[in-house]
CSV table of C-alpha atoms and ligand atoms in Angstrom, one decimal:
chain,number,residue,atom,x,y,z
Z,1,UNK,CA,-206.5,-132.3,8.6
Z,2,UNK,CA,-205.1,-128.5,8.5
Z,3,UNK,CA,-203.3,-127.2,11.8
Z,4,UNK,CA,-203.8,-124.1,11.8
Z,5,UNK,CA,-201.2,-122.1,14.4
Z,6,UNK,CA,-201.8,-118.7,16.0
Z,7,UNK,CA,-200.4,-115.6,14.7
Z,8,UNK,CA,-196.6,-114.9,15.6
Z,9,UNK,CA,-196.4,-118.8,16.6
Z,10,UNK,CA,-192.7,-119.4,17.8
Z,11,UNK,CA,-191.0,-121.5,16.0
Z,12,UNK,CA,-190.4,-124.3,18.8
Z,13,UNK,CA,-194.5,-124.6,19.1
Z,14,UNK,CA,-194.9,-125.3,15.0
Z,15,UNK,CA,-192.1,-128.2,15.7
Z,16,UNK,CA,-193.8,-129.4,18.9
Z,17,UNK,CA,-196.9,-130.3,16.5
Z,18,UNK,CA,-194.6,-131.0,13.9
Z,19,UNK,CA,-192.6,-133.5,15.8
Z,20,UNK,CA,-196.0,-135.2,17.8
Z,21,UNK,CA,-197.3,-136.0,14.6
Z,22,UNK,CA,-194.4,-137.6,13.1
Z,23,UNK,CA,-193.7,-139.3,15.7
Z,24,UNK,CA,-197.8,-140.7,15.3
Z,25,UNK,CA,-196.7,-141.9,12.0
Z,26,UNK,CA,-198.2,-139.2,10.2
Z,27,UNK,CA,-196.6,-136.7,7.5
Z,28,UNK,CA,-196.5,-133.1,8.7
Z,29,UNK,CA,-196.6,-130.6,5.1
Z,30,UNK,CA,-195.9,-126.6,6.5
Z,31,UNK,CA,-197.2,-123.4,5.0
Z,32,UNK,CA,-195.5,-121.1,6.0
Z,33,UNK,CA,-196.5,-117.4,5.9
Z,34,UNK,CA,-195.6,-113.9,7.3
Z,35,UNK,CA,-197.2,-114.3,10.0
Z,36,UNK,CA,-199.3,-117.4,9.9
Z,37,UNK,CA,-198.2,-121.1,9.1
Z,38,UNK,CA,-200.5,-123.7,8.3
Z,39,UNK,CA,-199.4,-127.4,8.8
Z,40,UNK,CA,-201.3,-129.9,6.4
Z,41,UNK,CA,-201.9,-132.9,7.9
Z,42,UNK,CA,-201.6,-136.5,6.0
Z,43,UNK,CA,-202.2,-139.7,7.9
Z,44,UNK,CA,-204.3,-141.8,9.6
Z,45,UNK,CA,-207.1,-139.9,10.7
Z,46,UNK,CA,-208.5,-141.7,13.9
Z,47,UNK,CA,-204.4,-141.6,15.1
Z,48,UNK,CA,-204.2,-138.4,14.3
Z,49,UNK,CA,-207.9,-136.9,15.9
Z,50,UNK,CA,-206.6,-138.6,19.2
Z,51,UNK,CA,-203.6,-136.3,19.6
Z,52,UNK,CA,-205.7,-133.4,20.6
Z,53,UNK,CA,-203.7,-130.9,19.2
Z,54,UNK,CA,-205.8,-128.2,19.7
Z,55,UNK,CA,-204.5,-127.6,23.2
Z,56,UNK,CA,-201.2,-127.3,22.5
Z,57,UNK,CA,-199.7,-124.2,22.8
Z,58,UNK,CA,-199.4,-121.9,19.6
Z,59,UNK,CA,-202.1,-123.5,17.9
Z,60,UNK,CA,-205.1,-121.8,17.1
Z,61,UNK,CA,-207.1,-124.4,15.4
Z,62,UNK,CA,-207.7,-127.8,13.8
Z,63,UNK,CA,-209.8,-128.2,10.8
Z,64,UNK,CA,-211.2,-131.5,9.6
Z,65,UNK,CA,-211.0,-131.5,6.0
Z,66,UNK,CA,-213.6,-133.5,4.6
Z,67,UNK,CA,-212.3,-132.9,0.8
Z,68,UNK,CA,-210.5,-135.6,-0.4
Z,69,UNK,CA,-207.7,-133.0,-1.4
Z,70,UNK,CA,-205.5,-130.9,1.1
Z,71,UNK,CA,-202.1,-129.3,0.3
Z,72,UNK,CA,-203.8,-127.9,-3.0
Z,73,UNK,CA,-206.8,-126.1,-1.3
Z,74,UNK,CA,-206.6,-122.3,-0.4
Z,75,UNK,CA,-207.3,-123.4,3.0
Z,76,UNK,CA,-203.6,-124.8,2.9
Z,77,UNK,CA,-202.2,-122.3,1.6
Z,78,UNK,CA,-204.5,-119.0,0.9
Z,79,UNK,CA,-201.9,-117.1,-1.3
Z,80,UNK,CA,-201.2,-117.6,-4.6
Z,81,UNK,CA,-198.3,-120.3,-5.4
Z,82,UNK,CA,-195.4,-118.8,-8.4
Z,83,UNK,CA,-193.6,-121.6,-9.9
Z,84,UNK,CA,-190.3,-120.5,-11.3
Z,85,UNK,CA,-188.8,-121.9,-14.2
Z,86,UNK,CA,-185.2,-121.8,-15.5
Z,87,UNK,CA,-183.5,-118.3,-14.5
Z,88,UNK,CA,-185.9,-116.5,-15.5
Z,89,UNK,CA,-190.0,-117.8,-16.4
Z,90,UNK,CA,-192.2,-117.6,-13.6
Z,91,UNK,CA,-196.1,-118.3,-13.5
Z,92,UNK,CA,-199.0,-117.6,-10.8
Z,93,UNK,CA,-199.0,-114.9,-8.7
Z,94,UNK,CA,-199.7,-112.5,-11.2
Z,95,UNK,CA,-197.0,-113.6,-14.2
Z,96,UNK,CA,-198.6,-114.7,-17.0
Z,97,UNK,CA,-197.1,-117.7,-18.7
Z,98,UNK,CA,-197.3,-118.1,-22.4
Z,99,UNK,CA,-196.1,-121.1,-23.6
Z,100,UNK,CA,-195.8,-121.5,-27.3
Z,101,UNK,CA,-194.9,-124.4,-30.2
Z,102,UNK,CA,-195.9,-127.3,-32.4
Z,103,UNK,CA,-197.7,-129.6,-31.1
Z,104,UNK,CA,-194.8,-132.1,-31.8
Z,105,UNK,CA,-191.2,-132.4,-32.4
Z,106,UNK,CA,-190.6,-133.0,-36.1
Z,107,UNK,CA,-187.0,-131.5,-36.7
Z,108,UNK,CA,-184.2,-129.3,-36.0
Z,109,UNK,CA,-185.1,-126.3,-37.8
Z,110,UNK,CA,-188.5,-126.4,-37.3
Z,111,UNK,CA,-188.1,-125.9,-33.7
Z,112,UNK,CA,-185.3,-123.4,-34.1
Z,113,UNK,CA,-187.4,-121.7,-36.3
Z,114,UNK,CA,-190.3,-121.7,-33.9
Z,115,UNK,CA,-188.5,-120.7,-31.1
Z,116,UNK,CA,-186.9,-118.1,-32.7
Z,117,UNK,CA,-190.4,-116.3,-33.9
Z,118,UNK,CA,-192.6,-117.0,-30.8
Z,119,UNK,CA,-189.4,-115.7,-28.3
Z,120,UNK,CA,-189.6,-112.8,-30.5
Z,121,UNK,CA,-192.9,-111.9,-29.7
Z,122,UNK,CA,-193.0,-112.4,-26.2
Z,123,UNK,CA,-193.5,-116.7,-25.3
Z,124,UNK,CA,-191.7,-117.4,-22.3
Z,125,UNK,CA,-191.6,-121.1,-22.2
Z,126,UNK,CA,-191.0,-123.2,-25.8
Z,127,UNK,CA,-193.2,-126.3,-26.1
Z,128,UNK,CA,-193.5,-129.6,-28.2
Z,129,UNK,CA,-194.1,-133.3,-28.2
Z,130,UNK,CA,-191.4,-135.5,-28.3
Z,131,UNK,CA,-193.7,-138.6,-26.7
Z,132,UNK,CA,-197.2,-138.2,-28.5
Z,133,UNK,CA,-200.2,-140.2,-27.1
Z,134,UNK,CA,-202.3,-140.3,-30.4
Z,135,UNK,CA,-205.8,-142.3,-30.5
Z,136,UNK,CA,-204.3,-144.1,-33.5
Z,137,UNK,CA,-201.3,-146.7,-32.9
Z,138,UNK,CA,-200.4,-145.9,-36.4
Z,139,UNK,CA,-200.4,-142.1,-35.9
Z,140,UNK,CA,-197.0,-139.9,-36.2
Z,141,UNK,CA,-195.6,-141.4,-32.1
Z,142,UNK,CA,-193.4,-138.2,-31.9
Z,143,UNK,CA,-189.3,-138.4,-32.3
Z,144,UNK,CA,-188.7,-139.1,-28.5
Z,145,UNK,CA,-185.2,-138.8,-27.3
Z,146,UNK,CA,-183.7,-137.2,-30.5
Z,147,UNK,CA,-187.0,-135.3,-30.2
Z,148,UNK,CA,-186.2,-134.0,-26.8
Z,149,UNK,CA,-182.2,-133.1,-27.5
Z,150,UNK,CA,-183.9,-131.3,-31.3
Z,151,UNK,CA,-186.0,-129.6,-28.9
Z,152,UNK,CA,-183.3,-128.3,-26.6
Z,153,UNK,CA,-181.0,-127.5,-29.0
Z,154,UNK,CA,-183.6,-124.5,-30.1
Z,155,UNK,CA,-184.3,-123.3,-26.7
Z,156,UNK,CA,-180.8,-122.3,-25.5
Z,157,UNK,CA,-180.0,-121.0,-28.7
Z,158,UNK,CA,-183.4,-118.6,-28.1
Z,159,UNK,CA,-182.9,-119.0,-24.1
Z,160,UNK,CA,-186.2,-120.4,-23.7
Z,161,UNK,CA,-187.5,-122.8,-21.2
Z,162,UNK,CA,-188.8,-126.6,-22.6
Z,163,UNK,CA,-191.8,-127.5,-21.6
Z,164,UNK,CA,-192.7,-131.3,-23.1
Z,165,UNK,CA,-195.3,-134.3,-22.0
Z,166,UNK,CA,-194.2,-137.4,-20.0
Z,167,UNK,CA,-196.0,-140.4,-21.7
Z,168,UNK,CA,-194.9,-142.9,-19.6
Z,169,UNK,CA,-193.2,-143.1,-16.6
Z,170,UNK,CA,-190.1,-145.1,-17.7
Z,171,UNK,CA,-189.1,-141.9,-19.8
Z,172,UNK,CA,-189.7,-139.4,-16.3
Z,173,UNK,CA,-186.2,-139.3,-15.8
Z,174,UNK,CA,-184.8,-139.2,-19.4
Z,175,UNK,CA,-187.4,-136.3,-20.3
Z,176,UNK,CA,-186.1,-134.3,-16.7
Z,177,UNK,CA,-182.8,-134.7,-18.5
Z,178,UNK,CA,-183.9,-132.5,-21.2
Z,179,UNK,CA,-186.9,-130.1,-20.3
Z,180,UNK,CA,-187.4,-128.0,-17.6
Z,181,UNK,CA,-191.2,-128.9,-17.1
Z,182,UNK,CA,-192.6,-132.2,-17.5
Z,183,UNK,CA,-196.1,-132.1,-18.8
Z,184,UNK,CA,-198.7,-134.5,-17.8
Z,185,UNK,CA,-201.0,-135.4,-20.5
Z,186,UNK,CA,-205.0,-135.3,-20.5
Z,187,UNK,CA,-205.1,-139.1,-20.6
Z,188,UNK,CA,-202.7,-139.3,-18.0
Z,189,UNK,CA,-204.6,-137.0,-15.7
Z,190,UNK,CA,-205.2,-139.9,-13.3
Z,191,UNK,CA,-202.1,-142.1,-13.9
Z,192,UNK,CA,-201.4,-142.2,-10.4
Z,193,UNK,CA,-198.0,-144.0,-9.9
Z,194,UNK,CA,-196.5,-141.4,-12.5
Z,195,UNK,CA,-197.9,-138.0,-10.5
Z,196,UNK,CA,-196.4,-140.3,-7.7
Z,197,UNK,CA,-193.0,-140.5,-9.5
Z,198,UNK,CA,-193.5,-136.4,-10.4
Z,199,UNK,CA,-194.5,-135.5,-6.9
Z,200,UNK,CA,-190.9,-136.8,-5.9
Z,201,UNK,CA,-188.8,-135.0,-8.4
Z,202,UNK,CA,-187.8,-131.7,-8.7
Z,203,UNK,CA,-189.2,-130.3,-11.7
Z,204,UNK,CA,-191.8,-128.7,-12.3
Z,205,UNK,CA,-195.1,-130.8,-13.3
Z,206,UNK,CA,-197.8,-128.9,-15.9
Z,207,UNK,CA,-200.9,-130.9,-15.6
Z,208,UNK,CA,-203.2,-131.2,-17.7
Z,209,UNK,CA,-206.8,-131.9,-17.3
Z,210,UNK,CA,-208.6,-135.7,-18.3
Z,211,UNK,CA,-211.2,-135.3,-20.8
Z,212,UNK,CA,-214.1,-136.0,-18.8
Z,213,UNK,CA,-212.0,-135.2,-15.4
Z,214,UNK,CA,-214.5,-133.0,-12.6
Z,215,UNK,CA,-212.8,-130.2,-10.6
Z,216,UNK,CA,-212.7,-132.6,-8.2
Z,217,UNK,CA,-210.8,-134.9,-9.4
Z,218,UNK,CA,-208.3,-132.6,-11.4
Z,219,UNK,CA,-207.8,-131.2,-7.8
Z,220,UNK,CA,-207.1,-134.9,-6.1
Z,221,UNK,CA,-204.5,-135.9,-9.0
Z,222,UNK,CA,-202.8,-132.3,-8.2
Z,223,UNK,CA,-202.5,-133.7,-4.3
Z,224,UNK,CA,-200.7,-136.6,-5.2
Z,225,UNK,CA,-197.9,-134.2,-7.0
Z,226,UNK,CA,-197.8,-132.0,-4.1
Z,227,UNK,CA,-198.1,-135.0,-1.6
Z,228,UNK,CA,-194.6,-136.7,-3.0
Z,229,UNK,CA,-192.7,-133.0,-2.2
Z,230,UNK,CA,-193.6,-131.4,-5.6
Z,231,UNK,CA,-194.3,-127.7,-4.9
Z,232,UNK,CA,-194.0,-126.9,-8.3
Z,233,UNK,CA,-196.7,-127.7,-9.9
Z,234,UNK,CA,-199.1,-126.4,-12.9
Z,235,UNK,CA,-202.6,-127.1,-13.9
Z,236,UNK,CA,-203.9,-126.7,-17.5
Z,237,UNK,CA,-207.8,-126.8,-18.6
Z,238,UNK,CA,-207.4,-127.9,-22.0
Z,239,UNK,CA,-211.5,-128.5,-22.6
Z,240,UNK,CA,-213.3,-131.3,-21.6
Z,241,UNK,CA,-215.6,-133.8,-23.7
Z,242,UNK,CA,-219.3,-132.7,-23.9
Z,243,UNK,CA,-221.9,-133.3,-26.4
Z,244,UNK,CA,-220.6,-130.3,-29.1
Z,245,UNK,CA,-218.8,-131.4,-31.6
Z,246,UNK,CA,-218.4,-128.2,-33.4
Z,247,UNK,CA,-215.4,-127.7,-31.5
Z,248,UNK,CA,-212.6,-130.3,-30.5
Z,249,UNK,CA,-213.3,-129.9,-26.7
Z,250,UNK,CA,-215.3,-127.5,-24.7
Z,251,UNK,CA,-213.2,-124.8,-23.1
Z,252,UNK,CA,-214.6,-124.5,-19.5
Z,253,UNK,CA,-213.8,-121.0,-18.4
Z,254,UNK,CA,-216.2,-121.6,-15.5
Z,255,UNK,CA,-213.5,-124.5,-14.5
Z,256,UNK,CA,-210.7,-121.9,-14.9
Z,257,UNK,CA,-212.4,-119.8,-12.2
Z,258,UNK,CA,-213.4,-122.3,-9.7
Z,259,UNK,CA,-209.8,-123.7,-9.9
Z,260,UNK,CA,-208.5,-120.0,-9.0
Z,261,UNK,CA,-211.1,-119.8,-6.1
Z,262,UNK,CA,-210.4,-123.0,-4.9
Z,263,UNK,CA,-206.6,-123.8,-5.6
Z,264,UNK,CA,-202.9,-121.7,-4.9
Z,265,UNK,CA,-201.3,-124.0,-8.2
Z,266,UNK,CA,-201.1,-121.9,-10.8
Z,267,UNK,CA,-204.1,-122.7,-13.5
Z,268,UNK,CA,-203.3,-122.0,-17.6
Z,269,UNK,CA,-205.6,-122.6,-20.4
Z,270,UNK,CA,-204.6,-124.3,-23.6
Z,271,UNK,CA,-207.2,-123.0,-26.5
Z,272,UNK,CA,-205.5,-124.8,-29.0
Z,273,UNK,CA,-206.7,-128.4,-28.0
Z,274,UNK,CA,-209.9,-127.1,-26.4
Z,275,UNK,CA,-210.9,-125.7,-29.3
Z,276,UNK,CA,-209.3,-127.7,-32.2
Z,277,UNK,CA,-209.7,-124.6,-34.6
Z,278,UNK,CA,-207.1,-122.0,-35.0
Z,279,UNK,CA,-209.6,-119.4,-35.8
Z,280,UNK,CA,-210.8,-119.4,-32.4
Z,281,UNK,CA,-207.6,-119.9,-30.4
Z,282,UNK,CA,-207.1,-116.6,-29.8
Z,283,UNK,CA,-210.2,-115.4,-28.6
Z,284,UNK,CA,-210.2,-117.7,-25.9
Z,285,UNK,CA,-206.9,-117.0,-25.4
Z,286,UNK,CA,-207.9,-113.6,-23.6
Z,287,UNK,CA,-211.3,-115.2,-22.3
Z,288,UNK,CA,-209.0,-117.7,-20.4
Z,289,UNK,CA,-206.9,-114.6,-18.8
Z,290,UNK,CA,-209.8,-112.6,-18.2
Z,291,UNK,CA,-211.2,-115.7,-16.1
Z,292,UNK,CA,-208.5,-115.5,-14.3
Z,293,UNK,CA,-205.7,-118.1,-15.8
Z,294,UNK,CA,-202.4,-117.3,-15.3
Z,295,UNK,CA,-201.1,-118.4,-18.6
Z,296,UNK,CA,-202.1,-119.8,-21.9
Z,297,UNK,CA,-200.4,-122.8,-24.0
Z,298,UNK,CA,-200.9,-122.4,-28.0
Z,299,UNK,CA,-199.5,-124.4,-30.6
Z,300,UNK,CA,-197.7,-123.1,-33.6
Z,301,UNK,CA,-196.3,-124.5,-36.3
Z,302,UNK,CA,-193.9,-122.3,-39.5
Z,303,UNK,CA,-196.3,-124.7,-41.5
Z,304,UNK,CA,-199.1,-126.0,-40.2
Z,305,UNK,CA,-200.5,-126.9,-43.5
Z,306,UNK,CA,-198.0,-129.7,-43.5
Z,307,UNK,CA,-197.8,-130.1,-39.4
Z,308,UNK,CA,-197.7,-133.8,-38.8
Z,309,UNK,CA,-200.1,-133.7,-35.8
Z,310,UNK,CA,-202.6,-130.9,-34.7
Z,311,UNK,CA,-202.1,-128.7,-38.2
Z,312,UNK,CA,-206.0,-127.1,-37.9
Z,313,UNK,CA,-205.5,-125.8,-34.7
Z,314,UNK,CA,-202.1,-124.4,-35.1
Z,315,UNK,CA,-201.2,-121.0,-35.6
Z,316,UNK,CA,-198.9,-119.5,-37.6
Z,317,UNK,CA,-195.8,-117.4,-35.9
Z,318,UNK,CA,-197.4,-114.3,-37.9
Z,319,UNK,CA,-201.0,-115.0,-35.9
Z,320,UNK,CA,-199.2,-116.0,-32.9
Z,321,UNK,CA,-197.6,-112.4,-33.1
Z,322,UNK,CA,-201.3,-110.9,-33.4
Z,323,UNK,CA,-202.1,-112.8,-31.1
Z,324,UNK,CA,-199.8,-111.5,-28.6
Z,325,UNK,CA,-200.3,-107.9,-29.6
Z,326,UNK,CA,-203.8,-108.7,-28.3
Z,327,UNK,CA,-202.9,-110.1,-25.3
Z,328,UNK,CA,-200.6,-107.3,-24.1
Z,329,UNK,CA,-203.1,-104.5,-23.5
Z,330,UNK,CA,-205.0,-106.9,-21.6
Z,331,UNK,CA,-202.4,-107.6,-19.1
Z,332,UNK,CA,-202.3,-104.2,-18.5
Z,333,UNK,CA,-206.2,-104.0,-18.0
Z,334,UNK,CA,-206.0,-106.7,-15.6
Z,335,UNK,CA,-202.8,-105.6,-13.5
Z,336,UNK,CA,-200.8,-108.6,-14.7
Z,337,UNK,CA,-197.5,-109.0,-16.1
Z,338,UNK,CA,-195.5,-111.5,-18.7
Z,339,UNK,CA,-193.9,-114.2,-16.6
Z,340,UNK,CA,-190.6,-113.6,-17.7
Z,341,UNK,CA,-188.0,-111.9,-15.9
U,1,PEP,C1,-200.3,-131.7,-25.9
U,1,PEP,O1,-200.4,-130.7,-25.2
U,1,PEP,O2,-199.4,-132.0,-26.7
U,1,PEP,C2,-201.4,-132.7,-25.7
U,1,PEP,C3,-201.3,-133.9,-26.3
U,1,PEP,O3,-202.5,-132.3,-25.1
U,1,PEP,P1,-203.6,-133.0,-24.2
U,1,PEP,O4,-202.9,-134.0,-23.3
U,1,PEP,O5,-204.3,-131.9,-23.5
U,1,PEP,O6,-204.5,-133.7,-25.2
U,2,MN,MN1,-201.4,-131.1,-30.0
């Protein structure tokens, strides 16, 4: 249920409601704007319908949310939410995130070396696996904690923000140790007692889409982030499984633009593992921002001929410089800025 409270409500009338529905057992989330806030309502429903709160003074209306998501909906919260990361990364609200790096963690200098020539052309956040789910059990499992220290080690020296994948939720609070956003994997999507976990710390959570994961549901695994307290939150369409095979995944742009109609969080597109082919990465790079993303993750690797995991889809730091070149004038086209400041 939303509350929503008259323009100019004093502040005593918002903690009137506030304070009757905690007192109902129910958990009062505000949204707080100029000159409107919006309280988001989670609880039981039938105690909460029976506190009539649409006589009380200040409040303008009560709306009965029949999705099964809340604080995510634009109705919660109609202007965009800006996630900031580190002193100086932001995304949403018009800052354009471009997070850049291998795929995974494999040494040292290879991720000194990529955040060195992705920083140089513009990436505002540094990526890179230390935790890899891979389909095979006898697949490359990533470096993990060494990984993560490798990893930070190469972003201070190029003053970039970390942003790597929590694969389990016994590693939650050893990754928060050492990045500054803790990615949520595809197959993870829907691992609800880790967005549980996420939703209570303070970091902020890039979310990735499941492969066969509606809007819907992407949507109601974001609630359960911003349900524990979480405000800082980031979703990602990385493509979804259809029939094609030609590429990896199927990049739904359409997705992108319903999640930006229907959603504050911040939405980025990852072309790398939509796509699974470097050639078309960056292509879909600008489709993504022109459907409205505010961001794009792409992998790249000083040698992806010898990458241990994702190598075909990874660019090389000189594309990933083209890349960006491309990218630029379109930011400009589209009133949009890099989230870096
Ligand atoms: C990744 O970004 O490293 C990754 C494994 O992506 P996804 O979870 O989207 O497959
Ligand atoms: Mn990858």
């Amino acid at each position: 249920m939303l509350v929503i409270m008259r323009d100019h409500a004093s502040r005593e009338e918002v903690q009137h409601v506030v304070d009757l529905l905690e007192e109902a057992g129910a958990q009062a989330h505000l949204s707080g704007g100029e000159v409107k806030t919006i309280i988001g309502v989670i609880g039981d429903r039938e105690v909460v319908y029976s506190l009539e709160l649409e006589g009380l003074p200040g409040v303008e209306e009560v709306i009965r949310v029949l999705k099964p998501y809340k604080l995510v909906s634009r109705d919660f919260k109609p202007e965009d939410s800006v996630v900031r990361v580190g002193p100086h990364a932001s995304v949403g609200g018009g800052a354009i995130a471009v997070i850049a790096g291998p795929c995974s963690v494999e040494s040292e200098e290879q991720m000194v070396s990529v955040a060195a020539s992705v920083k140089a052309v513009g990436a505002t956040m540094l990526r890179g696996g230390a935790y890899k789910p891979r389909t095979s059990p006898y697949a490359f499992q990533g470096l993990g904690l060494e990984g993560l220290k490798m990893m930070r080690t190469a972003a201070d020296e190029h003053e970039l923000p970390v942003v790597t994948e929590v694969l389990d939720v016994r590693d939650a609070e050893t990754v928060a140790e050492w990045a500054d956003v803790l990615q949520v994997g595809a197959r993870n999507m829907q691992n609800f007692m880790m967005l549980d976990e996420l939703g209570r710390m303070g970091k902020p959570v890039l979310l990735k889409r499941g492969l066969s994961a509606t809007i819907e549901e992407v949507l109601s695994a974001a609630e359960y982030v911003l349900k524990g307290g979480n405000r800082d939150l980031i979703l990602c369409e990385r493509g979804i499984r259809t029939f094609e095979t030609y590429t990896r995944n199927t990049l739904d742009l359409a997705g992108v633009a319903a999640l930006r109609q229907l959603t504050h969080v911040p939405v980025i597109v990852d072309p790398s593992h939509a796509t699974g082919r470097r050639d078309l990465v960056d292509v879909m790079c600008r489709a993504g921002i022109v459907a409205g993303a505010d961001g794009i993750m792409v992998e790249v690797h000083p040698d992806p001929e010898h990458a241990k995991c994702d190598g075909p889809q990874s660019l090389t730091p000189e594309a990933f410089g083209e890349l960006m070149e491309s990218v630029r004038p379109l930011l400009e086209l589209m009133d949009v800025r890099l989230g870096w400041d």
